[in-house]
Amino acid sequence: MNCEQVIPLLSAFHDGELPGDQADDVVDHLARCQSCRDQLESHEALSGLVRKSPTPKPPAGLVRSVQRAVARDAVASPDSAKRRRWLTAAAAIAATILISVGIWQPWVTKPTTHDHRLMVTSFNRFLDAYVSGNAEAAGILAKQFHGKVVDQEGASEFLRRRTIATPTLLAKHQVRERLAIKMPCCDCVQTNYSCEGQTSFVLFEHTEEQGDWFGSRPQVRTECAGKSCCLVEAGKQLVATWPVERGFVTVVGVKDVTELAALVAELEPQ
């Protein structure tokens, strides 16, 4: 097996779901490939984070809305009432299962265009530089896509809504620079924060969810401070993205889930 064949199987391998022969082939490959071992470690780290996270609460009225949908679509027949009761119960059970593992919010896969492929490559180049401690990492995307330095008012004008990137985050992270960037996928404001003279958080505000920015990096969803968050490992830190009013925010450089919960709460528009 080569890396292209093994990587899609790592999640099932981690969960013990591969048949014996296939699992043996993956083990043989992992013994020879550090890159795939690193991918497997990412799966293990993210799974550990999810296990430690609280179970999300279901959206209000979820089961009731499922019941109404089943009732509308049930075919009228002598057995329709019995079938409706059975389907309603089955739908409620299915909803409960989805809620319990934290994936009730639909995952929407966007078609991959040439522009999005460029953005995936560029964003992962930025993440690799950030993880390696490259002092120039925070400026990579702005340099490639001709980002313009703006102030807080200019960031709001560019986004066409009030920026939620406040001058200070968690009492000790200070804005160092704001950049308005016309990326291939969307218009985005990147706010770079520093703490004790070093780049800390890199915060992106964008209109649509951009889960494909992370390419093949393992992703998990969990609820944090009442928000459905997508988490990605970046070295010893996390990248997290979640919805805010009229858009989404992505933060690079989060220390752990506790810090993420504090950020989610603080960045909620007032």
PDB file of C-alpha atoms in Angstrom:
ATOM      1  CA  MET A   1       0.000   0.000   0.000  1.00  0.00           C
ATOM      2  CA  ASN A   2       1.100   3.576  -0.668  1.00  0.00           C
ATOM      3  CA  CYS A   3       0.172   6.767   1.197  1.00  0.00           C
ATOM      4  CA  GLU A   4      -2.660   7.621  -1.191  1.00  0.00           C
ATOM      5  CA  GLN A   5      -4.298   4.272  -0.407  1.00  0.00           C
ATOM      6  CA  VAL A   6      -3.613   4.320   3.339  1.00  0.00           C
ATOM      7  CA  ILE A   7      -4.666   7.862   4.341  1.00  0.00           C
ATOM      8  CA  PRO A   8      -8.419   7.371   3.600  1.00  0.00           C
ATOM      9  CA  LEU A   9      -8.318   4.201   5.750  1.00  0.00           C
ATOM     10  CA  LEU A  10      -6.683   5.703   8.836  1.00  0.00           C
ATOM     11  CA  SER A  11      -9.917   6.727  10.543  1.00  0.00           C
ATOM     12  CA  ALA A  12     -11.420   3.223  10.143  1.00  0.00           C
ATOM     13  CA  PHE A  13      -8.069   1.691  11.194  1.00  0.00           C
ATOM     14  CA  HIS A  14      -8.018   3.843  14.324  1.00  0.00           C
ATOM     15  CA  ASP A  15     -11.570   2.700  15.170  1.00  0.00           C
ATOM     16  CA  GLY A  16     -10.733  -0.991  14.576  1.00  0.00           C
ATOM     17  CA  GLU A  17     -13.167  -1.255  11.654  1.00  0.00           C
ATOM     18  CA  LEU A  18     -10.848  -2.633   8.940  1.00  0.00           C
ATOM     19  CA  PRO A  19     -10.903  -6.334   8.036  1.00  0.00           C
ATOM     20  CA  GLY A  20      -7.832  -8.268   9.181  1.00  0.00           C
ATOM     21  CA  ASP A  21      -5.895  -8.428   5.894  1.00  0.00           C
ATOM     22  CA  GLN A  22      -6.444  -4.755   5.148  1.00  0.00           C
ATOM     23  CA  ALA A  23      -5.498  -3.772   8.701  1.00  0.00           C
ATOM     24  CA  ASP A  24      -2.281  -5.814   8.365  1.00  0.00           C
ATOM     25  CA  ASP A  25      -1.426  -3.972   5.140  1.00  0.00           C
ATOM     26  CA  VAL A  26      -1.949  -0.626   6.893  1.00  0.00           C
ATOM     27  CA  VAL A  27       0.266  -1.753   9.807  1.00  0.00           C
ATOM     28  CA  ASP A  28       3.004  -2.735   7.345  1.00  0.00           C
ATOM     29  CA  HIS A  29       2.803   0.658   5.659  1.00  0.00           C
ATOM     30  CA  LEU A  30       2.810   2.561   8.956  1.00  0.00           C
ATOM     31  CA  ALA A  31       5.978   0.743   9.993  1.00  0.00           C
ATOM     32  CA  ARG A  32       7.704   2.287   6.975  1.00  0.00           C
ATOM     33  CA  CYS A  33       6.021   5.710   6.704  1.00  0.00           C
ATOM     34  CA  GLN A  34       6.501   8.491   9.262  1.00  0.00           C
ATOM     35  CA  SER A  35       4.086  10.801   7.434  1.00  0.00           C
ATOM     36  CA  CYS A  36       1.176   8.373   7.768  1.00  0.00           C
ATOM     37  CA  ARG A  37       2.091   7.674  11.388  1.00  0.00           C
ATOM     38  CA  ASP A  38       1.817  11.417  12.002  1.00  0.00           C
ATOM     39  CA  GLN A  39      -1.639  11.401  10.354  1.00  0.00           C
ATOM     40  CA  LEU A  40      -2.718   8.534  12.608  1.00  0.00           C
ATOM     41  CA  GLU A  41      -1.468  10.413  15.671  1.00  0.00           C
ATOM     42  CA  SER A  42      -3.604  13.375  14.576  1.00  0.00           C
ATOM     43  CA  HIS A  43      -6.670  11.127  14.472  1.00  0.00           C
ATOM     44  CA  GLU A  44      -5.849   9.869  17.969  1.00  0.00           C
ATOM     45  CA  ALA A  45      -5.293  13.383  19.343  1.00  0.00           C
ATOM     46  CA  LEU A  46      -8.521  14.747  17.886  1.00  0.00           C
ATOM     47  CA  SER A  47     -10.509  11.730  19.064  1.00  0.00           C
ATOM     48  CA  GLY A  48      -9.170  12.355  22.555  1.00  0.00           C
ATOM     49  CA  LEU A  49     -10.335  15.967  22.419  1.00  0.00           C
ATOM     50  CA  VAL A  50     -13.827  14.929  21.382  1.00  0.00           C
ATOM     51  CA  ARG A  51     -14.052  12.349  24.160  1.00  0.00           C
ATOM     52  CA  LYS A  52     -13.253  15.082  26.677  1.00  0.00           C
ATOM     53  CA  SER A  53     -15.813  17.489  25.204  1.00  0.00           C
ATOM     54  CA  PRO A  54     -19.355  17.790  26.618  1.00  0.00           C
ATOM     55  CA  THR A  55     -22.258  16.176  24.784  1.00  0.00           C
ATOM     56  CA  PRO A  56     -23.992  18.855  22.671  1.00  0.00           C
ATOM     57  CA  LYS A  57     -27.583  19.796  23.351  1.00  0.00           C
ATOM     58  CA  PRO A  58     -30.088  19.063  20.556  1.00  0.00           C
ATOM     59  CA  PRO A  59     -31.548  22.004  18.641  1.00  0.00           C
ATOM     60  CA  ALA A  60     -34.874  23.086  20.078  1.00  0.00           C
ATOM     61  CA  GLY A  61     -37.773  21.203  18.523  1.00  0.00           C
ATOM     62  CA  LEU A  62     -35.630  18.732  16.548  1.00  0.00           C
ATOM     63  CA  VAL A  63     -37.640  15.621  17.373  1.00  0.00           C
ATOM     64  CA  ARG A  64     -40.934  17.480  16.921  1.00  0.00           C
ATOM     65  CA  SER A  65     -39.879  18.697  13.451  1.00  0.00           C
ATOM     66  CA  VAL A  66     -38.915  15.123  12.479  1.00  0.00           C
ATOM     67  CA  GLN A  67     -42.318  13.911  13.652  1.00  0.00           C
ATOM     68  CA  ARG A  68     -44.090  16.528  11.548  1.00  0.00           C
ATOM     69  CA  ALA A  69     -42.049  15.614   8.469  1.00  0.00           C
ATOM     70  CA  VAL A  70     -42.809  11.912   8.881  1.00  0.00           C
ATOM     71  CA  ALA A  71     -46.517  12.635   9.380  1.00  0.00           C
ATOM     72  CA  ARG A  72     -46.654  14.712   6.176  1.00  0.00           C
ATOM     73  CA  ASP A  73     -44.934  12.092   4.062  1.00  0.00           C
ATOM     74  CA  ALA A  74     -46.641   8.967   5.435  1.00  0.00           C
ATOM     75  CA  VAL A  75     -48.684   7.198   2.758  1.00  0.00           C
ATOM     76  CA  ALA A  76     -52.351   6.936   3.646  1.00  0.00           C
ATOM     77  CA  SER A  77     -53.346   3.290   4.120  1.00  0.00           C
ATOM     78  CA  PRO A  78     -55.034   1.094   6.767  1.00  0.00           C
ATOM     79  CA  ASP A  79     -51.592   0.623   8.331  1.00  0.00           C
ATOM     80  CA  SER A  80     -50.515   4.258   8.029  1.00  0.00           C
ATOM     81  CA  ALA A  81     -51.076   5.129  11.697  1.00  0.00           C
ATOM     82  CA  LYS A  82     -49.023   2.153  12.868  1.00  0.00           C
ATOM     83  CA  ARG A  83     -46.282   2.912  10.320  1.00  0.00           C
ATOM     84  CA  ARG A  84     -46.284   6.592  11.313  1.00  0.00           C
ATOM     85  CA  ARG A  85     -45.769   5.732  14.975  1.00  0.00           C
ATOM     86  CA  TRP A  86     -42.931   3.348  14.077  1.00  0.00           C
ATOM     87  CA  LEU A  87     -41.210   5.831  11.769  1.00  0.00           C
ATOM     88  CA  THR A  88     -41.549   8.628  14.304  1.00  0.00           C
ATOM     89  CA  ALA A  89     -39.926   6.497  16.985  1.00  0.00           C
ATOM     90  CA  ALA A  90     -37.157   5.429  14.598  1.00  0.00           C
ATOM     91  CA  ALA A  91     -36.512   9.030  13.568  1.00  0.00           C
ATOM     92  CA  ALA A  92     -36.334  10.150  17.199  1.00  0.00           C
ATOM     93  CA  ILE A  93     -33.869   7.362  17.998  1.00  0.00           C
ATOM     94  CA  ALA A  94     -31.733   8.297  14.974  1.00  0.00           C
ATOM     95  CA  ALA A  95     -31.744  11.956  16.019  1.00  0.00           C
ATOM     96  CA  THR A  96     -30.691  10.992  19.543  1.00  0.00           C
ATOM     97  CA  ILE A  97     -27.790   8.918  18.212  1.00  0.00           C
ATOM     98  CA  LEU A  98     -26.578  11.780  16.038  1.00  0.00           C
ATOM     99  CA  ILE A  99     -26.831  14.221  18.906  1.00  0.00           C
ATOM    100  CA  SER A 100     -24.914  11.930  21.260  1.00  0.00           C
ATOM    101  CA  VAL A 101     -21.857  11.883  19.012  1.00  0.00           C
ATOM    102  CA  GLY A 102     -22.025  15.587  18.284  1.00  0.00           C
ATOM    103  CA  ILE A 103     -22.684  15.491  14.527  1.00  0.00           C
ATOM    104  CA  TRP A 104     -26.309  16.575  14.275  1.00  0.00           C
ATOM    105  CA  GLN A 105     -25.331  19.693  12.311  1.00  0.00           C
ATOM    106  CA  PRO A 106     -25.151  18.723   8.604  1.00  0.00           C
ATOM    107  CA  TRP A 107     -21.735  18.663   6.969  1.00  0.00           C
ATOM    108  CA  VAL A 108     -21.944  20.331   3.564  1.00  0.00           C
ATOM    109  CA  THR A 109     -19.272  19.352   1.062  1.00  0.00           C
ATOM    110  CA  LYS A 110     -18.601  22.019  -1.507  1.00  0.00           C
ATOM    111  CA  PRO A 111     -17.485  21.166  -5.041  1.00  0.00           C
ATOM    112  CA  THR A 112     -13.736  21.608  -5.377  1.00  0.00           C
ATOM    113  CA  THR A 113     -12.898  24.249  -7.957  1.00  0.00           C
ATOM    114  CA  HIS A 114      -9.508  25.370  -9.229  1.00  0.00           C
ATOM    115  CA  ASP A 115      -9.696  28.431  -6.948  1.00  0.00           C
ATOM    116  CA  HIS A 116     -10.459  26.297  -3.910  1.00  0.00           C
ATOM    117  CA  ARG A 117      -7.585  23.931  -4.721  1.00  0.00           C
ATOM    118  CA  LEU A 118      -5.284  26.956  -4.803  1.00  0.00           C
ATOM    119  CA  MET A 119      -6.657  28.103  -1.460  1.00  0.00           C
ATOM    120  CA  VAL A 120      -6.178  24.651   0.102  1.00  0.00           C
ATOM    121  CA  THR A 121      -2.539  24.615  -1.009  1.00  0.00           C
ATOM    122  CA  SER A 122      -1.931  28.160   0.196  1.00  0.00           C
ATOM    123  CA  PHE A 123      -3.649  27.756   3.564  1.00  0.00           C
ATOM    124  CA  ASN A 124      -1.783  24.546   4.316  1.00  0.00           C
ATOM    125  CA  ARG A 125       1.509  26.207   3.386  1.00  0.00           C
ATOM    126  CA  PHE A 126       0.632  28.897   5.938  1.00  0.00           C
ATOM    127  CA  LEU A 127      -0.268  26.256   8.575  1.00  0.00           C
ATOM    128  CA  ASP A 128       2.961  24.318   7.978  1.00  0.00           C
ATOM    129  CA  ALA A 129       4.969  27.522   8.396  1.00  0.00           C
ATOM    130  CA  TYR A 130       3.037  28.450  11.538  1.00  0.00           C
ATOM    131  CA  VAL A 131       3.565  25.017  13.109  1.00  0.00           C
ATOM    132  CA  SER A 132       7.282  25.132  12.340  1.00  0.00           C
ATOM    133  CA  GLY A 133       7.616  28.466  14.152  1.00  0.00           C
ATOM    134  CA  ASN A 134       8.398  30.488  11.022  1.00  0.00           C
ATOM    135  CA  ALA A 135       8.308  34.150  12.062  1.00  0.00           C
ATOM    136  CA  GLU A 136       6.966  35.103   8.610  1.00  0.00           C
ATOM    137  CA  ALA A 137       4.049  32.634   8.686  1.00  0.00           C
ATOM    138  CA  ALA A 138       1.353  35.187   9.568  1.00  0.00           C
ATOM    139  CA  GLY A 139       2.158  37.194   6.443  1.00  0.00           C
ATOM    140  CA  ILE A 140       2.168  34.361   3.883  1.00  0.00           C
ATOM    141  CA  LEU A 141      -1.463  34.638   2.735  1.00  0.00           C
ATOM    142  CA  ALA A 142      -1.460  38.433   2.708  1.00  0.00           C
ATOM    143  CA  LYS A 143       1.689  38.456   0.589  1.00  0.00           C
ATOM    144  CA  GLN A 144       0.353  35.906  -1.897  1.00  0.00           C
ATOM    145  CA  PHE A 145      -3.073  37.525  -2.273  1.00  0.00           C
ATOM    146  CA  HIS A 146      -2.022  41.182  -1.969  1.00  0.00           C
ATOM    147  CA  GLY A 147      -3.521  41.822   1.459  1.00  0.00           C
ATOM    148  CA  LYS A 148      -4.023  45.418   2.557  1.00  0.00           C
ATOM    149  CA  VAL A 149      -3.382  46.652   6.101  1.00  0.00           C
ATOM    150  CA  VAL A 150      -6.573  48.099   7.636  1.00  0.00           C
ATOM    151  CA  ASP A 151      -7.674  49.416  11.016  1.00  0.00           C
ATOM    152  CA  GLN A 152     -10.701  48.170  12.973  1.00  0.00           C
ATOM    153  CA  GLU A 153     -13.076  50.454  11.058  1.00  0.00           C
ATOM    154  CA  GLY A 154     -11.558  49.461   7.716  1.00  0.00           C
ATOM    155  CA  ALA A 155     -11.937  45.774   8.612  1.00  0.00           C
ATOM    156  CA  SER A 156     -15.656  46.316   9.265  1.00  0.00           C
ATOM    157  CA  GLU A 157     -16.090  48.159   5.978  1.00  0.00           C
ATOM    158  CA  PHE A 158     -14.333  45.375   4.068  1.00  0.00           C
ATOM    159  CA  LEU A 159     -16.466  42.668   5.710  1.00  0.00           C
ATOM    160  CA  ARG A 160     -19.641  44.783   5.359  1.00  0.00           C
ATOM    161  CA  ARG A 161     -20.394  44.000   9.000  1.00  0.00           C
ATOM    162  CA  ARG A 162     -18.775  44.829  12.328  1.00  0.00           C
ATOM    163  CA  THR A 163     -15.533  42.945  12.894  1.00  0.00           C
ATOM    164  CA  ILE A 164     -15.569  40.786  16.023  1.00  0.00           C
ATOM    165  CA  ALA A 165     -11.762  40.805  16.336  1.00  0.00           C
ATOM    166  CA  THR A 166     -11.468  43.062  19.368  1.00  0.00           C
ATOM    167  CA  PRO A 167      -8.209  44.887  20.222  1.00  0.00           C
ATOM    168  CA  THR A 168      -7.549  42.438  23.098  1.00  0.00           C
ATOM    169  CA  LEU A 169      -8.451  38.756  23.471  1.00  0.00           C
ATOM    170  CA  LEU A 170      -8.423  36.804  26.732  1.00  0.00           C
ATOM    171  CA  ALA A 171      -6.855  39.829  28.469  1.00  0.00           C
ATOM    172  CA  LYS A 172      -3.312  39.218  27.172  1.00  0.00           C
ATOM    173  CA  HIS A 173      -3.417  38.836  23.362  1.00  0.00           C
ATOM    174  CA  GLN A 174      -3.108  42.177  21.574  1.00  0.00           C
ATOM    175  CA  VAL A 175      -3.861  43.014  17.924  1.00  0.00           C
ATOM    176  CA  ARG A 176      -0.628  43.436  16.025  1.00  0.00           C
ATOM    177  CA  GLU A 177      -2.019  43.804  12.506  1.00  0.00           C
ATOM    178  CA  ARG A 178      -5.279  43.577  10.552  1.00  0.00           C
ATOM    179  CA  LEU A 179      -5.263  42.591   6.882  1.00  0.00           C
ATOM    180  CA  ALA A 180      -8.058  42.718   4.300  1.00  0.00           C
ATOM    181  CA  ILE A 181      -7.429  39.880   1.830  1.00  0.00           C
ATOM    182  CA  LYS A 182      -9.316  38.976  -1.341  1.00  0.00           C
ATOM    183  CA  MET A 183      -8.700  35.231  -1.284  1.00  0.00           C
ATOM    184  CA  PRO A 184      -9.678  32.980  -4.215  1.00  0.00           C
ATOM    185  CA  CYS A 185     -12.627  31.608  -2.223  1.00  0.00           C
ATOM    186  CA  CYS A 186     -13.857  34.688  -0.378  1.00  0.00           C
ATOM    187  CA  ASP A 187     -13.107  38.123   1.044  1.00  0.00           C
ATOM    188  CA  CYS A 188     -11.480  37.686   4.442  1.00  0.00           C
ATOM    189  CA  VAL A 189     -10.068  39.792   7.261  1.00  0.00           C
ATOM    190  CA  GLN A 190      -7.009  38.285   8.949  1.00  0.00           C
ATOM    191  CA  THR A 191      -6.181  39.670  12.380  1.00  0.00           C
ATOM    192  CA  ASN A 192      -2.804  38.767  13.836  1.00  0.00           C
ATOM    193  CA  TYR A 193      -2.473  38.789  17.623  1.00  0.00           C
ATOM    194  CA  SER A 194       0.681  38.725  19.705  1.00  0.00           C
ATOM    195  CA  CYS A 195       1.405  37.806  23.304  1.00  0.00           C
ATOM    196  CA  GLU A 196       4.688  38.643  25.024  1.00  0.00           C
ATOM    197  CA  GLY A 197       6.111  39.780  21.699  1.00  0.00           C
ATOM    198  CA  GLN A 198       5.336  36.547  19.828  1.00  0.00           C
ATOM    199  CA  THR A 199       2.586  35.785  17.307  1.00  0.00           C
ATOM    200  CA  SER A 200      -0.199  33.997  19.182  1.00  0.00           C
ATOM    201  CA  PHE A 201      -3.631  33.820  17.546  1.00  0.00           C
ATOM    202  CA  VAL A 202      -4.221  34.314  13.833  1.00  0.00           C
ATOM    203  CA  LEU A 203      -7.925  35.033  13.395  1.00  0.00           C
ATOM    204  CA  PHE A 204      -9.790  34.912  10.097  1.00  0.00           C
ATOM    205  CA  GLU A 205     -13.296  36.327   9.578  1.00  0.00           C
ATOM    206  CA  HIS A 206     -15.124  35.066   6.468  1.00  0.00           C
ATOM    207  CA  THR A 207     -18.680  34.838   5.161  1.00  0.00           C
ATOM    208  CA  GLU A 208     -18.968  31.105   4.440  1.00  0.00           C
ATOM    209  CA  GLU A 209     -17.677  27.986   6.179  1.00  0.00           C
ATOM    210  CA  GLN A 210     -14.329  27.003   4.678  1.00  0.00           C
ATOM    211  CA  GLY A 211     -13.748  23.446   5.898  1.00  0.00           C
ATOM    212  CA  ASP A 212     -11.877  22.612   2.709  1.00  0.00           C
ATOM    213  CA  TRP A 213      -9.109  25.048   3.707  1.00  0.00           C
ATOM    214  CA  PHE A 214      -7.640  22.216   5.795  1.00  0.00           C
ATOM    215  CA  GLY A 215      -7.199  19.779   2.905  1.00  0.00           C
ATOM    216  CA  SER A 216      -6.563  16.206   4.075  1.00  0.00           C
ATOM    217  CA  ARG A 217      -5.817  17.172   7.690  1.00  0.00           C
ATOM    218  CA  PRO A 218      -8.091  15.208  10.066  1.00  0.00           C
ATOM    219  CA  GLN A 219     -11.112  17.203  11.216  1.00  0.00           C
ATOM    220  CA  VAL A 220     -13.657  16.590  13.951  1.00  0.00           C
ATOM    221  CA  ARG A 221     -16.799  18.410  15.013  1.00  0.00           C
ATOM    222  CA  THR A 222     -17.782  19.028  18.592  1.00  0.00           C
ATOM    223  CA  GLU A 223     -19.815  21.533  20.576  1.00  0.00           C
ATOM    224  CA  CYS A 224     -17.925  24.178  22.504  1.00  0.00           C
ATOM    225  CA  ALA A 225     -19.615  26.954  24.494  1.00  0.00           C
ATOM    226  CA  GLY A 226     -22.843  26.301  22.621  1.00  0.00           C
ATOM    227  CA  LYS A 227     -21.308  26.419  19.121  1.00  0.00           C
ATOM    228  CA  SER A 228     -20.695  23.592  16.668  1.00  0.00           C
ATOM    229  CA  CYS A 229     -16.930  23.813  16.100  1.00  0.00           C
ATOM    230  CA  CYS A 230     -14.688  22.116  13.555  1.00  0.00           C
ATOM    231  CA  LEU A 231     -11.290  21.256  15.070  1.00  0.00           C
ATOM    232  CA  VAL A 232      -8.026  20.560  13.248  1.00  0.00           C
ATOM    233  CA  GLU A 233      -4.679  19.755  14.821  1.00  0.00           C
ATOM    234  CA  ALA A 234      -1.793  22.130  14.060  1.00  0.00           C
ATOM    235  CA  GLY A 235       1.305  20.776  15.752  1.00  0.00           C
ATOM    236  CA  LYS A 236       0.775  21.095  19.507  1.00  0.00           C
ATOM    237  CA  GLN A 237      -2.074  23.550  19.007  1.00  0.00           C
ATOM    238  CA  LEU A 238      -5.508  23.626  17.402  1.00  0.00           C
ATOM    239  CA  VAL A 239      -7.206  25.355  14.528  1.00  0.00           C
ATOM    240  CA  ALA A 240     -10.908  25.918  15.186  1.00  0.00           C
ATOM    241  CA  THR A 241     -13.697  27.296  13.033  1.00  0.00           C
ATOM    242  CA  TRP A 242     -17.273  28.048  14.072  1.00  0.00           C
ATOM    243  CA  PRO A 243     -20.247  30.200  13.040  1.00  0.00           C
ATOM    244  CA  VAL A 244     -20.793  33.734  14.264  1.00  0.00           C
ATOM    245  CA  GLU A 245     -23.464  36.252  13.337  1.00  0.00           C
ATOM    246  CA  ARG A 246     -23.484  36.715   9.524  1.00  0.00           C
ATOM    247  CA  GLY A 247     -20.399  34.602   8.983  1.00  0.00           C
ATOM    248  CA  PHE A 248     -17.687  32.349  10.374  1.00  0.00           C
ATOM    249  CA  VAL A 249     -14.450  32.752  12.270  1.00  0.00           C
ATOM    250  CA  THR A 250     -11.337  30.563  12.075  1.00  0.00           C
ATOM    251  CA  VAL A 251      -8.652  30.839  14.756  1.00  0.00           C
ATOM    252  CA  VAL A 252      -5.169  29.348  14.506  1.00  0.00           C
ATOM    253  CA  GLY A 253      -3.072  28.849  17.624  1.00  0.00           C
ATOM    254  CA  VAL A 254      -5.622  27.705  20.208  1.00  0.00           C
ATOM    255  CA  LYS A 255      -3.909  25.946  23.126  1.00  0.00           C
ATOM    256  CA  ASP A 256      -6.675  23.514  24.122  1.00  0.00           C
ATOM    257  CA  VAL A 257     -10.444  23.032  24.341  1.00  0.00           C
ATOM    258  CA  THR A 258     -10.675  25.126  27.513  1.00  0.00           C
ATOM    259  CA  GLU A 259      -9.055  28.095  25.782  1.00  0.00           C
ATOM    260  CA  LEU A 260     -11.294  27.506  22.751  1.00  0.00           C
ATOM    261  CA  ALA A 261     -14.423  27.705  24.916  1.00  0.00           C
ATOM    262  CA  ALA A 262     -13.223  31.026  26.330  1.00  0.00           C
ATOM    263  CA  LEU A 263     -12.560  32.353  22.811  1.00  0.00           C
ATOM    264  CA  VAL A 264     -15.945  31.236  21.493  1.00  0.00           C
ATOM    265  CA  ALA A 265     -17.671  33.025  24.371  1.00  0.00           C
ATOM    266  CA  GLU A 266     -15.582  36.200  24.040  1.00  0.00           C
ATOM    267  CA  LEU A 267     -15.945  36.469  20.252  1.00  0.00           C
ATOM    268  CA  GLU A 268     -19.736  36.178  20.311  1.00  0.00           C
ATOM    269  CA  PRO A 269     -21.060  39.489  18.879  1.00  0.00           C
ATOM    270  CA  GLN A 270     -22.858  41.546  21.510  1.00  0.00           C
TER     271      GLN A 270
END
